[in-house]
mmCIF file of C-alpha atoms in Angstrom:
data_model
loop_
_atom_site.group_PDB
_atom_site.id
_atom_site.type_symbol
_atom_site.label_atom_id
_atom_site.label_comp_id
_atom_site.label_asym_id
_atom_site.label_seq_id
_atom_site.Cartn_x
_atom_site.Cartn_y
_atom_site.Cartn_z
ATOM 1 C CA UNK M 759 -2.633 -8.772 -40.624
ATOM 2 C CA UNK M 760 -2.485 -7.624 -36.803
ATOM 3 C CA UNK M 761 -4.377 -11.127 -35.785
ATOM 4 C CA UNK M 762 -1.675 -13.422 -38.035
ATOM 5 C CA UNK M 763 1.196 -11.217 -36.494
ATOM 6 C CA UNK M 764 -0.920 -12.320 -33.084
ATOM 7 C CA UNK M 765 -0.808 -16.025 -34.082
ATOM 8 C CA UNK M 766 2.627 -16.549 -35.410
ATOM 9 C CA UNK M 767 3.581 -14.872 -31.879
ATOM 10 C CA UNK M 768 2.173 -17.236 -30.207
ATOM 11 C CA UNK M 769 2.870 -19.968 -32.067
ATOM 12 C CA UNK M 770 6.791 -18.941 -31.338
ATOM 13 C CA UNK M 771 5.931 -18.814 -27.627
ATOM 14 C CA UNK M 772 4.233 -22.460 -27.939
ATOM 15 C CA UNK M 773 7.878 -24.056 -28.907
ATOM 16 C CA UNK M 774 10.163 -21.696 -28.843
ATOM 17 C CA UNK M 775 11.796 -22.298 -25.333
ATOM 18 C CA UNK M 776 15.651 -23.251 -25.347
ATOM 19 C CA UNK M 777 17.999 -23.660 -23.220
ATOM 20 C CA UNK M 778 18.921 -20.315 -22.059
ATOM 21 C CA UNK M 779 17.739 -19.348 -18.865
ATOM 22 C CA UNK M 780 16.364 -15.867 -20.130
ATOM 23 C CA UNK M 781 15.691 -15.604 -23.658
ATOM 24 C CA UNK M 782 14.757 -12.681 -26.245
ATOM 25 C CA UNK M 783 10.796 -13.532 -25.457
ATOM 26 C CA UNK M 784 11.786 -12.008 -22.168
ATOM 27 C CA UNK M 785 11.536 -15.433 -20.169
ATOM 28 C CA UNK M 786 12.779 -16.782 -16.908
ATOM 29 C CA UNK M 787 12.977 -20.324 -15.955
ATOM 30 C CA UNK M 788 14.469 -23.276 -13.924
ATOM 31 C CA UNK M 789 15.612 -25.961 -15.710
ATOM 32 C CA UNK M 790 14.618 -28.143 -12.789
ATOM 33 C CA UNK M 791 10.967 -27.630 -13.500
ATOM 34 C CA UNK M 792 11.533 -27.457 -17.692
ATOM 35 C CA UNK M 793 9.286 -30.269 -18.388
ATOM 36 C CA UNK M 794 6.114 -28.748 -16.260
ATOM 37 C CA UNK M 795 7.495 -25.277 -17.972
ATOM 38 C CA UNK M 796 6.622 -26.973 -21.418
ATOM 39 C CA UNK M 797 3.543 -27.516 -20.190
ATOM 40 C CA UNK M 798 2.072 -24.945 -18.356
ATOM 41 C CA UNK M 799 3.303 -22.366 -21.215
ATOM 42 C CA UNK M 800 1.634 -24.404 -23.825
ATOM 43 C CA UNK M 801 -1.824 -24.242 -22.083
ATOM 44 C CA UNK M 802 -1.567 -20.800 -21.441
ATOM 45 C CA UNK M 803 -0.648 -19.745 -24.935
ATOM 46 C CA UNK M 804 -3.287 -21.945 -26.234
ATOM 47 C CA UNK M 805 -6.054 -20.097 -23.669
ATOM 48 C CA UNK M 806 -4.818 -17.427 -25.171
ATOM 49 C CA UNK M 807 -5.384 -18.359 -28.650
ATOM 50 C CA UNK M 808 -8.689 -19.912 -28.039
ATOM 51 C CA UNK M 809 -9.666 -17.277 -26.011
ATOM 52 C CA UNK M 810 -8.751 -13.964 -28.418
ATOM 53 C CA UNK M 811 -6.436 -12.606 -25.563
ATOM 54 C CA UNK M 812 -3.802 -10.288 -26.969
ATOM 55 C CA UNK M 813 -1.234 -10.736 -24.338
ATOM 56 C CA UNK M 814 -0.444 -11.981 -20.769
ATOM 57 C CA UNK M 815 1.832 -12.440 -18.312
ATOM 58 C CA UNK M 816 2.258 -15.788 -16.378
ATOM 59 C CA UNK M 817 4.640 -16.975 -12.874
ATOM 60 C CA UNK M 818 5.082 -19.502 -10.748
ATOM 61 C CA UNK M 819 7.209 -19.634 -7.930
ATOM 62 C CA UNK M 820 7.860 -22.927 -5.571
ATOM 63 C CA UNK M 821 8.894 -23.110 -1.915
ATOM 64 C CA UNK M 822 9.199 -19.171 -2.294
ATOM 65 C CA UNK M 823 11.474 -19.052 -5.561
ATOM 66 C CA UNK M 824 10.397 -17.719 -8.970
ATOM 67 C CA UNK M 825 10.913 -20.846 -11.045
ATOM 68 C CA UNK M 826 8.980 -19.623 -14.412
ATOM 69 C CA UNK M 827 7.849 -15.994 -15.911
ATOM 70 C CA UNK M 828 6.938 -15.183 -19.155
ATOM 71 C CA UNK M 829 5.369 -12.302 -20.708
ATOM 72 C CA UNK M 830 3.159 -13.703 -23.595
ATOM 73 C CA UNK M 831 1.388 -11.984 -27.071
ATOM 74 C CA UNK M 832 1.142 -8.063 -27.618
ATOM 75 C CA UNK M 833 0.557 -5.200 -25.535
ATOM 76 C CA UNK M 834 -0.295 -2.903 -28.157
ATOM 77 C CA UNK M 835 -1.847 -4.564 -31.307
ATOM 78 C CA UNK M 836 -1.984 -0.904 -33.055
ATOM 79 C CA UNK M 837 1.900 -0.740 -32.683
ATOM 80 C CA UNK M 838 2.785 -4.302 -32.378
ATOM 81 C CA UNK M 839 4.417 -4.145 -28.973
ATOM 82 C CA UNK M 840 4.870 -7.145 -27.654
ATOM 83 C CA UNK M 841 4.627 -8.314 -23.489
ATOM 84 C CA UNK M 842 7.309 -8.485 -21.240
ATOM 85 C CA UNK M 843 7.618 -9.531 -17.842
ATOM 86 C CA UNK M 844 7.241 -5.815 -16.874
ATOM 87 C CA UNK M 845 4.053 -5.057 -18.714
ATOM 88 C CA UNK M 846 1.161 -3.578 -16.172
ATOM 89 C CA UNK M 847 -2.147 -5.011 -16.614
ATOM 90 C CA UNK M 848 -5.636 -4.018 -14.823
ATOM 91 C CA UNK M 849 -6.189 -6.759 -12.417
ATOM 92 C CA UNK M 850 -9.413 -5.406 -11.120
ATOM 93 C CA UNK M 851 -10.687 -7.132 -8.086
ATOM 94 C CA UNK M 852 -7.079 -8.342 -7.160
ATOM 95 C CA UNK M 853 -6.420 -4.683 -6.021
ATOM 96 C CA UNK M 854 -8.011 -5.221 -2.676
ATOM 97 C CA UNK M 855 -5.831 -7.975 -2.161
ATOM 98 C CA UNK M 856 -2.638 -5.060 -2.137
ATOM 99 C CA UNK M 857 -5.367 -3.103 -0.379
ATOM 100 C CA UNK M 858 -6.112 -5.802 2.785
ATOM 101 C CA UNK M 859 -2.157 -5.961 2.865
ATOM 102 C CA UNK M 860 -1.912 -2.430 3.196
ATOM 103 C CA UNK M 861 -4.854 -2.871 6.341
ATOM 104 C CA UNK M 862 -3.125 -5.131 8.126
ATOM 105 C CA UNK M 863 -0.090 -3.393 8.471
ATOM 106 C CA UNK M 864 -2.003 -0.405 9.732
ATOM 107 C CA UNK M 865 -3.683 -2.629 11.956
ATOM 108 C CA UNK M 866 -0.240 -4.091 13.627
ATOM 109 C CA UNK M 867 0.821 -0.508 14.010
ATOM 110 C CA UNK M 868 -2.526 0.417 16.060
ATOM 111 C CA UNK M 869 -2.954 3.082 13.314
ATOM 112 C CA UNK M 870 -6.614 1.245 12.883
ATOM 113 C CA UNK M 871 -8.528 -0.787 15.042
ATOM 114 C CA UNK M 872 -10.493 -3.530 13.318
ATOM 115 C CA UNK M 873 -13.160 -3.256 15.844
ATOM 116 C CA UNK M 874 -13.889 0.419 15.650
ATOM 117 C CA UNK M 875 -16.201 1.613 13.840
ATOM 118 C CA UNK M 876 -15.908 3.065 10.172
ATOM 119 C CA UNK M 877 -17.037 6.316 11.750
ATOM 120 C CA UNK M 878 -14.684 7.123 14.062
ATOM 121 C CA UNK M 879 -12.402 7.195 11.106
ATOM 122 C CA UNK M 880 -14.468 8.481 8.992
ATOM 123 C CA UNK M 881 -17.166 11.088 10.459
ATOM 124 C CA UNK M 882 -18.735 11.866 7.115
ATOM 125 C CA UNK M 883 -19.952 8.037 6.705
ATOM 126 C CA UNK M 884 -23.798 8.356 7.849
ATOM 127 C CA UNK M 885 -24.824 6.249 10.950
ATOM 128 C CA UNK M 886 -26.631 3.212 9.512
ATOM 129 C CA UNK M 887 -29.380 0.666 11.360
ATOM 130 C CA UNK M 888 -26.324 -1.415 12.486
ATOM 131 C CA UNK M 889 -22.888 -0.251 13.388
ATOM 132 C CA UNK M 890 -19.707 -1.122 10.351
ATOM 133 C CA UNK M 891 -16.797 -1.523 11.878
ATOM 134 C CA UNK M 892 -13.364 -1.945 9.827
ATOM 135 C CA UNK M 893 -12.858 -5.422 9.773
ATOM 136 C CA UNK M 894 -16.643 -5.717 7.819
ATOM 137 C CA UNK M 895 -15.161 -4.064 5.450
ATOM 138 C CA UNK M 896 -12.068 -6.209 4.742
ATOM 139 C CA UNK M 897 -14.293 -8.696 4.532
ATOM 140 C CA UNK M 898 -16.968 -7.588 2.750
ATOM 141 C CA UNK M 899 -19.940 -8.046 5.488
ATOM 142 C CA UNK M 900 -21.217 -4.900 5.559
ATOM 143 C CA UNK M 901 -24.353 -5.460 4.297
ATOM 144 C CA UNK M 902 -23.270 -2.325 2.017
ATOM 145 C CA UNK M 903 -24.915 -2.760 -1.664
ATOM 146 C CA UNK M 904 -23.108 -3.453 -4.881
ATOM 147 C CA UNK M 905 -22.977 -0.699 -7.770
ATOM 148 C CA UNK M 906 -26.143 -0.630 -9.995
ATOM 149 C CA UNK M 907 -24.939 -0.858 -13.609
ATOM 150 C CA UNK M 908 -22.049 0.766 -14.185
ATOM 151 C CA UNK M 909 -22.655 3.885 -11.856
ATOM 152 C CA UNK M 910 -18.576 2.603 -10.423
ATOM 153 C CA UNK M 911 -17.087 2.583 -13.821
ATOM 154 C CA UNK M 912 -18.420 6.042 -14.964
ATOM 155 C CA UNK M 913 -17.191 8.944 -12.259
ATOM 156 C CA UNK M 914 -14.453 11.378 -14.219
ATOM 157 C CA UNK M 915 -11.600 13.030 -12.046
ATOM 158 C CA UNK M 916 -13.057 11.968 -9.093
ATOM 159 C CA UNK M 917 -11.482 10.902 -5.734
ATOM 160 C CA UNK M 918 -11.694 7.935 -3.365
ATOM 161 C CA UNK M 919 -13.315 9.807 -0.919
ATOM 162 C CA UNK M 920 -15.822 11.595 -3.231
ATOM 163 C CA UNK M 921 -16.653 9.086 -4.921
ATOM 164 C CA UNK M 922 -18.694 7.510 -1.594
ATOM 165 C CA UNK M 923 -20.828 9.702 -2.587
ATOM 166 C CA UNK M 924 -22.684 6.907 -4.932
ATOM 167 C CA UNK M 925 -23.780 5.190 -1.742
ATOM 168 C CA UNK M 926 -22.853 6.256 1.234
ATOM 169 C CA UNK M 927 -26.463 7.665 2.334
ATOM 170 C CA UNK M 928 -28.347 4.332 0.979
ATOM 171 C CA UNK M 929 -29.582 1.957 3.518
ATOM 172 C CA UNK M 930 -27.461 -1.373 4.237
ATOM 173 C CA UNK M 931 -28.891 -4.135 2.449
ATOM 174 C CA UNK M 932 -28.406 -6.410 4.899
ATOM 175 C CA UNK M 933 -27.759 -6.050 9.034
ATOM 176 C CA UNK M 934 -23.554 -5.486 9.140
ATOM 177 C CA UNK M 935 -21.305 -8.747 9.911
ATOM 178 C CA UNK M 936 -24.339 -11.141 8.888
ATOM 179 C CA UNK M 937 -23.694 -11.975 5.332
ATOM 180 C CA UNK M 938 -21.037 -11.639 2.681
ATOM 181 C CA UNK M 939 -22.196 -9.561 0.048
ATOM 182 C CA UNK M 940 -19.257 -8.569 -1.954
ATOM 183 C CA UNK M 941 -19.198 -5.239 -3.357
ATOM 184 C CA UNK M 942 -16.005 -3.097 -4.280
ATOM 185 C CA UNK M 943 -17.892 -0.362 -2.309
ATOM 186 C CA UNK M 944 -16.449 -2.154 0.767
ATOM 187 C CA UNK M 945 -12.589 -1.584 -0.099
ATOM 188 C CA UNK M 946 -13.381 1.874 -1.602
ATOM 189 C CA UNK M 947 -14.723 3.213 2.002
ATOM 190 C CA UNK M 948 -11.930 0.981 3.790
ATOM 191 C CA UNK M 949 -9.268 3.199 1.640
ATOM 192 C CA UNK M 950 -11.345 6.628 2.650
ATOM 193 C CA UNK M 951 -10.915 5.232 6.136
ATOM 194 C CA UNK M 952 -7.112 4.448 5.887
ATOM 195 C CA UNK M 953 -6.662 7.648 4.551
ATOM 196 C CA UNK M 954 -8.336 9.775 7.524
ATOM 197 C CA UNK M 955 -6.734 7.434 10.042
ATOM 198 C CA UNK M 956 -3.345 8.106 8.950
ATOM 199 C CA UNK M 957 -3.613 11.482 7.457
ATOM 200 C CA UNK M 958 -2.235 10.461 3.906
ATOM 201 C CA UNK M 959 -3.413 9.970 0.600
ATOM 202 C CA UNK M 960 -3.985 6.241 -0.205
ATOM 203 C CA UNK M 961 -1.544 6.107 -3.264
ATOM 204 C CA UNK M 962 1.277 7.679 -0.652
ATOM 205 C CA UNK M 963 0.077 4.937 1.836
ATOM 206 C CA UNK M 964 0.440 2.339 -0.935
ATOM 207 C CA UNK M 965 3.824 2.987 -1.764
ATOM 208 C CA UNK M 966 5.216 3.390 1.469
ATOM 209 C CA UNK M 967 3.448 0.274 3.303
ATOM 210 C CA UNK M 968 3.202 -2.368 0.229
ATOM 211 C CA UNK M 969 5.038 -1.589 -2.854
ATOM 212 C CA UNK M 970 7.838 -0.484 -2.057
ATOM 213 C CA UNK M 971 8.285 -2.210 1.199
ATOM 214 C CA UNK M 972 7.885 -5.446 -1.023
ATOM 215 C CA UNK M 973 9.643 -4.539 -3.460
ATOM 216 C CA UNK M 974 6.228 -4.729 -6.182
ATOM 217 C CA UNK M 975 8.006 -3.124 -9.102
ATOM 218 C CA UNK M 976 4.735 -3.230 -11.351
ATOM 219 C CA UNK M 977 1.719 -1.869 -8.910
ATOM 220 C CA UNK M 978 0.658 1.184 -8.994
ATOM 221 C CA UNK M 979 -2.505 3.235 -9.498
ATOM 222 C CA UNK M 980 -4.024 3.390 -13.429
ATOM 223 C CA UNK M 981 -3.847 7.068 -14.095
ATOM 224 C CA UNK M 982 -5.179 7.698 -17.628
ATOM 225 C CA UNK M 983 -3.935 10.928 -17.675
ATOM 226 C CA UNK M 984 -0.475 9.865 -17.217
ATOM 227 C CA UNK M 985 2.234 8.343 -18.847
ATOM 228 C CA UNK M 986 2.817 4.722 -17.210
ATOM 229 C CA UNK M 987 5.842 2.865 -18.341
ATOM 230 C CA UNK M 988 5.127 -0.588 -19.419
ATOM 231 C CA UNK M 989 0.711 -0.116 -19.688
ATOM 232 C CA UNK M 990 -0.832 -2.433 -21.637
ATOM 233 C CA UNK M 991 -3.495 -0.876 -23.866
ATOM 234 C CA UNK M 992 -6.933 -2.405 -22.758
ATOM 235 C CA UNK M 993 -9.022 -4.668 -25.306
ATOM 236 C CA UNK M 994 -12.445 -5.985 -24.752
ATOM 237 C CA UNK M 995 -14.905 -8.330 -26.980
ATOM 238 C CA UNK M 996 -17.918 -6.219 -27.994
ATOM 239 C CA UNK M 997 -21.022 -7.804 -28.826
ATOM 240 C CA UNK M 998 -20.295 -10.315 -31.394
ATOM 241 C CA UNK M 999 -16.942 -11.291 -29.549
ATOM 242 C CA UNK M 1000 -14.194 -9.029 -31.598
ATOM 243 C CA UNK M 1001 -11.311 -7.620 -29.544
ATOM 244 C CA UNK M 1002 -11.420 -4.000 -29.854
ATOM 245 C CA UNK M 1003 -9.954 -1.420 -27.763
ATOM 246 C CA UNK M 1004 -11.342 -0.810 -24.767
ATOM 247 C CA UNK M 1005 -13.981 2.034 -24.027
ATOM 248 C CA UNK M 1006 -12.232 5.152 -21.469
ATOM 249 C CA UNK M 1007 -12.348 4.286 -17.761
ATOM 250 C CA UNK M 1008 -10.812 6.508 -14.964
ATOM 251 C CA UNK M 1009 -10.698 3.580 -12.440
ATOM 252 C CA UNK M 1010 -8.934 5.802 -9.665
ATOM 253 C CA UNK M 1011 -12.307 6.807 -7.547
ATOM 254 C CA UNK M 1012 -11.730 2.343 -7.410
ATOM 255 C CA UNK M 1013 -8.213 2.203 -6.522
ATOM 256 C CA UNK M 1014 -8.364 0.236 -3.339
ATOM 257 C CA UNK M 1015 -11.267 -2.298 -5.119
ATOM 258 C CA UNK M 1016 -10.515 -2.843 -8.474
ATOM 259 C CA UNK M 1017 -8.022 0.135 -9.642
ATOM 260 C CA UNK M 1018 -4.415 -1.245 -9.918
ATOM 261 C CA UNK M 1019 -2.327 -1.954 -12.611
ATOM 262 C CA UNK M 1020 0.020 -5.530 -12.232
ATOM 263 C CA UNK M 1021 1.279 -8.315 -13.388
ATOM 264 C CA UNK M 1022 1.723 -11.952 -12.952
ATOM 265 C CA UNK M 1023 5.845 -11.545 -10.925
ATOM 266 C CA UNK M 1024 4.125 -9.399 -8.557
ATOM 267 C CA UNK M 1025 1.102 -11.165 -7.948
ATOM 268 C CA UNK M 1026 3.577 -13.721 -7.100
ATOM 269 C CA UNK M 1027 5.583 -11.851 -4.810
ATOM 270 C CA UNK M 1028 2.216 -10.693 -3.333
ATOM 271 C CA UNK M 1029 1.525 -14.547 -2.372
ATOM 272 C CA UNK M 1030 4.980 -15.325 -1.100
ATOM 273 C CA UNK M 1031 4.602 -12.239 1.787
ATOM 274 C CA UNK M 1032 1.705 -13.676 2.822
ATOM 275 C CA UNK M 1033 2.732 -16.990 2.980
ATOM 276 C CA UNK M 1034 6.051 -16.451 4.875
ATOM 277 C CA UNK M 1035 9.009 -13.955 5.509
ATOM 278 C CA UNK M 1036 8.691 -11.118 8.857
ATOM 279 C CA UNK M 1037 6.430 -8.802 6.446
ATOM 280 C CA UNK M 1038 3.343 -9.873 9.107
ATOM 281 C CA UNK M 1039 3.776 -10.953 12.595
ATOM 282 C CA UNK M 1040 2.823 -14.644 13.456
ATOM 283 C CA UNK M 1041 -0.714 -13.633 14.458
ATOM 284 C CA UNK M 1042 -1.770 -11.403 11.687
ATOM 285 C CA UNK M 1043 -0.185 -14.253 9.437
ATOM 286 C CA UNK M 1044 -2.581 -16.843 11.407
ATOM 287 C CA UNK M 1045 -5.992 -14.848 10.769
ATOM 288 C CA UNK M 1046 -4.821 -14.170 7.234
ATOM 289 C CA UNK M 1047 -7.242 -16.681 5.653
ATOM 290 C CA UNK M 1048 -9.336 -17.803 8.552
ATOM 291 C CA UNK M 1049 -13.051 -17.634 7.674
ATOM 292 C CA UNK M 1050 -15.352 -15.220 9.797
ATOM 293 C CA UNK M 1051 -18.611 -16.046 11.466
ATOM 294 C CA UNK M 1052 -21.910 -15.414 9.904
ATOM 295 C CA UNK M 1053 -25.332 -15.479 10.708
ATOM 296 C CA UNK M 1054 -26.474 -18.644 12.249
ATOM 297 C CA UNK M 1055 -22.899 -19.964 12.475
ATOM 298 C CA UNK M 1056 -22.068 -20.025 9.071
ATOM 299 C CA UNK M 1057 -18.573 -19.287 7.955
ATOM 300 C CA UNK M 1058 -17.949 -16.574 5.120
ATOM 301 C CA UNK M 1059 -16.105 -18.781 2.403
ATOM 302 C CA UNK M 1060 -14.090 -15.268 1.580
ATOM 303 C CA UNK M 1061 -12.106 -13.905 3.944
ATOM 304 C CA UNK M 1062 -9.921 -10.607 3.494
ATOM 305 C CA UNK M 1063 -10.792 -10.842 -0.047
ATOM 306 C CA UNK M 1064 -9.358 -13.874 -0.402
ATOM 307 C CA UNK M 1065 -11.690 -17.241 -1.307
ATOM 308 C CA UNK M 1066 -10.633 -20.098 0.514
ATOM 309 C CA UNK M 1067 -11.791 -23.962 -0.358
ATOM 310 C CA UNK M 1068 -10.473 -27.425 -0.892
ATOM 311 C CA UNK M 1069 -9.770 -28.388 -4.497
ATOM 312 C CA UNK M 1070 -11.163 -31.603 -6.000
ATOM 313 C CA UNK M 1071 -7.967 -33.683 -4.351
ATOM 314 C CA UNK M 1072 -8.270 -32.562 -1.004
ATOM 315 C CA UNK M 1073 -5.725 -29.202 -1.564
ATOM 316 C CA UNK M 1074 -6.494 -26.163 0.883
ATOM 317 C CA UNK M 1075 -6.506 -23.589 -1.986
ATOM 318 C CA UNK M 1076 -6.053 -19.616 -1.299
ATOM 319 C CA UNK M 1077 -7.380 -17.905 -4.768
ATOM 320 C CA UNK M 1078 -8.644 -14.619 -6.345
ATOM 321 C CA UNK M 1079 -10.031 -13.596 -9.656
ATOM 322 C CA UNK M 1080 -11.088 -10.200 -11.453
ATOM 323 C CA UNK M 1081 -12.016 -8.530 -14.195
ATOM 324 C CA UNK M 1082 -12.467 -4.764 -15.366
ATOM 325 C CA UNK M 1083 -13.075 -3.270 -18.636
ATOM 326 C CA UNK M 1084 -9.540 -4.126 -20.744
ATOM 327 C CA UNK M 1085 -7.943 -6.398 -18.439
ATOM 328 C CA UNK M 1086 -8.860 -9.726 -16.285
ATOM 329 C CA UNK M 1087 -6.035 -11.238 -13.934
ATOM 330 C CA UNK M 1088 -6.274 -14.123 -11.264
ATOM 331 C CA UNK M 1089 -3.687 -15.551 -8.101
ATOM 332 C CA UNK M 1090 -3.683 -18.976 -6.860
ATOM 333 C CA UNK M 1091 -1.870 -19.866 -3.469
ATOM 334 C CA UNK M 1092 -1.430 -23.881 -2.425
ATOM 335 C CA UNK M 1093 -0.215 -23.398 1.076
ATOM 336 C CA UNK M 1094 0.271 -26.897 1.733
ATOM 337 C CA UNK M 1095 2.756 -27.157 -1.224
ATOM 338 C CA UNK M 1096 4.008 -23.819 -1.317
ATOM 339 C CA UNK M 1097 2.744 -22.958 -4.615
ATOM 340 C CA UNK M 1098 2.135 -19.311 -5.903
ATOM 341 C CA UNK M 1099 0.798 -19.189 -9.628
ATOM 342 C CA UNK M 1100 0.055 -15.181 -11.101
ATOM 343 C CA UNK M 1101 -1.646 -14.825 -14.116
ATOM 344 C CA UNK M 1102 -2.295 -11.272 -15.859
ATOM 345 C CA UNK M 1103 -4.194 -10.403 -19.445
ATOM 346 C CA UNK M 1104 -5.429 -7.197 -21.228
ATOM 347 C CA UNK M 1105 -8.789 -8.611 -22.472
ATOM 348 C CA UNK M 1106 -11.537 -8.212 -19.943
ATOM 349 C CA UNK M 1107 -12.821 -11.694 -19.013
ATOM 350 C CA UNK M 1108 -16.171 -13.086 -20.961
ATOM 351 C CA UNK M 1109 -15.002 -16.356 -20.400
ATOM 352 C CA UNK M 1110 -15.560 -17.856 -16.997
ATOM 353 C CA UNK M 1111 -11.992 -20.061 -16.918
ATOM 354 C CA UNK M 1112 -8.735 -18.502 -16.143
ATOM 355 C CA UNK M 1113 -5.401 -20.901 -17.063
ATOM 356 C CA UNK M 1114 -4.066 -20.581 -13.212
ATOM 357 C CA UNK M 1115 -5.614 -23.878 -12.714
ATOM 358 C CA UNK M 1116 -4.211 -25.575 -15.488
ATOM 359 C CA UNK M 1117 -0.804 -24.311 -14.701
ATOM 360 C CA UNK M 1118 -1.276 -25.228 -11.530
ATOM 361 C CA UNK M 1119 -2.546 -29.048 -11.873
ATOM 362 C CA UNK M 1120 0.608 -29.598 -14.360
ATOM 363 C CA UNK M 1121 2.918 -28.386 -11.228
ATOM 364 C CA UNK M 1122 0.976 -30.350 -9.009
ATOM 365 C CA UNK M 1123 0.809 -33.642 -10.981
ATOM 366 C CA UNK M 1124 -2.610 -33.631 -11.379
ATOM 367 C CA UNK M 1125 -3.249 -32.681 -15.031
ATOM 368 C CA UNK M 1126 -5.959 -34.466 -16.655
ATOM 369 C CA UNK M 1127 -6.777 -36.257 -13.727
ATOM 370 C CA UNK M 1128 -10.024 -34.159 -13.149
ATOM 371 C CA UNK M 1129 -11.816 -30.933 -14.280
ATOM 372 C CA UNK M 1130 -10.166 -27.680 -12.922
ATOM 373 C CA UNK M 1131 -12.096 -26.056 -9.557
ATOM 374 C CA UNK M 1132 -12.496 -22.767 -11.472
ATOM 375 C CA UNK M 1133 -15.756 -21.920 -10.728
ATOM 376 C CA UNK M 1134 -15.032 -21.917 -6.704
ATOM 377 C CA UNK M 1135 -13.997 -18.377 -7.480
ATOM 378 C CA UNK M 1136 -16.601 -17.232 -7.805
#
């Protein structure tokens, strides 16, 4: 019954778009783009479909304006909510993209130092054989290991700064600024750092540096124990690839790596700061997305948690995907055209796709031209 109410929901959202420039499904577009619109919400609500996702939430803005938003299936299947363009999803890696903002704006105001070490911020963090310094950390070369299992998914009531505890005496895994060895343990210390450098709680430096500043409306920290307007409930496929509801996570010991709720209008606002606007100065707006130096003169091809590469026609490409337990989201920036696409879902991702790049080659002109570049997320 629930999966047919799922369907004919979707089916509505296929070819139900008129002429109105908001509508009762709770979408926004510009009728200069209505044909790409078509498009781009058909593939999405057919990933969607194909893919067992209950709901979603999808923009695209152009040259800095929202031109299409649409919130997409249910949010509850047990109570038959349905999305809006206000529902909060887990977007689990994409939180250290809010977090890196929130770094750089404490590095303009000489609050950090990118240079110093993690220690002079943080005294508890045990000398290692090689000195992290803060700017490892945005970038994830400090040779600090990833979680084993699900050790990161499984801490109760704990904080960001307790929960270091997991590995903050293990040896580096590799010698610090040599290799990119991504690991959410990288953001979590960077936000114990933050915290001691400025003397406030990272959810307090959140809101005053990032979301409100920019005006995010739907980021903030997943608090089970709270009451969060507009929370998706999480679904994930279990072993024969049902959607059920997801197991219980307290993600906040993960807040600055994979522990935010959002949703596709403020991923999208997220891209536009970056991309222009007196949020940054000039300089920090420069070194943004310019790949580090590795070992042997390699550069990283991530850089402030951001993976940059050229798509298959020759487009410089800024993009991000994650994926927690009950929710999987993914941004795509094309600087050169001034493209921001947000996508946001509350199935956690066993499928290695994400519909950002089909939306994006209908808005480019490029649809069924060539295969998607997906897989350079990764």
């Amino acid at each position: 019954m629930l999966r047919n109410i799922q369907f004919i929901l979707l089916l509505f959202i296929l070819f139900g778009l008129s002429n109105c420039k908001k509508a009762t499904t709770d979408i926004f577009y510009s009728k200069k783009y209505i044909e790409e619109i078509k498009l781009a919400r058909k593939k999405v609500g057919y990933h969607m479909v194909q893919n067992s996702i209950p709901g979603a939430s999808i923009a695209v803005s152009i040259d800095g304006e929202l031109v299409y938003s649409e919130g997409m299936g249910l949010a509850s299947k047990d109570l038959e909510v349905t999305v809006t363009r206000d529902t909060k999803f887990r977007i689990g890696q994409l939180s250290s993209l809010f977090t890196n903002v929130l770094y750089q704006k404490l590095v303009e105001e000489g609050v950090v130092n990118p240079d110093s070490s993690v220690r002079y911020y943080y005294p508890d963090f045990p000398e290692k054989r090689g000195k992290v310094i803060m700017s490892q950390l945005a970038n994830e070369t400090s040779g600090i290991r990833p979680p084993r299992g699900d050790e990161e998914l499984e801490q109760m009531n704990t904080s960001i700064q307790a929960g270091l505890k997991l590995f903050k005496d293990d040896p580096l895994e590799m010698p610090p600024g040599q290799f990119q060895n991504p690991s959410c343990y990288n953001y979590n210390l960077l936000g114990a750092a933050m915290e001691k450098a400025s003397g406030k709680r990272f959810n307090k430096l959140l809101k005053e540096y990032v979301t409100d500043t920019l005006d995010f409306e739907n980021t903030v920290i997943d608090n089970p124990f709270m009451t969060i307007k507009g929370r998706t409930d999480f679904y994930e496929p279990n072993i024969i690839a049902q959607v059920v509801n997801s197991s219980f996570y307290d993600l906040r010991m993960n807040a600055p790596s994979m522990g935010l709720l959002s949703n596709a209008d403020d991923l999208v606002k997220l891209g536009n700061a970056l991309l222009a606007g007196d949020y940054f100065t000039e300089e920090t707006r420069q070194n943004l997305f310019k790949p580090v130096k590795l070992y042997n003169d390699n550069m990283s091809q991530m850089v402030n948690g951001w993976m940059v590469f050229k798509d298959n026609f020759g487009n410089t490409v800024y993009g991000q995907e994650g994926t927690v337990p009950g929710g999987a989201a993914s941004i795509l920036i094309y600087p050169e055209h001034k493209l921001v696409i947000g996508f946001a879902c509350n199935l956690s991702s066993s499928v290695h796709d994400t519909p950002a790049f089909m939306v994006a080659n209908v808005f480019l002109g490029t649809e069924g031209k060539e295969e998607s570049n997906k897989s350079k997320l990764k």
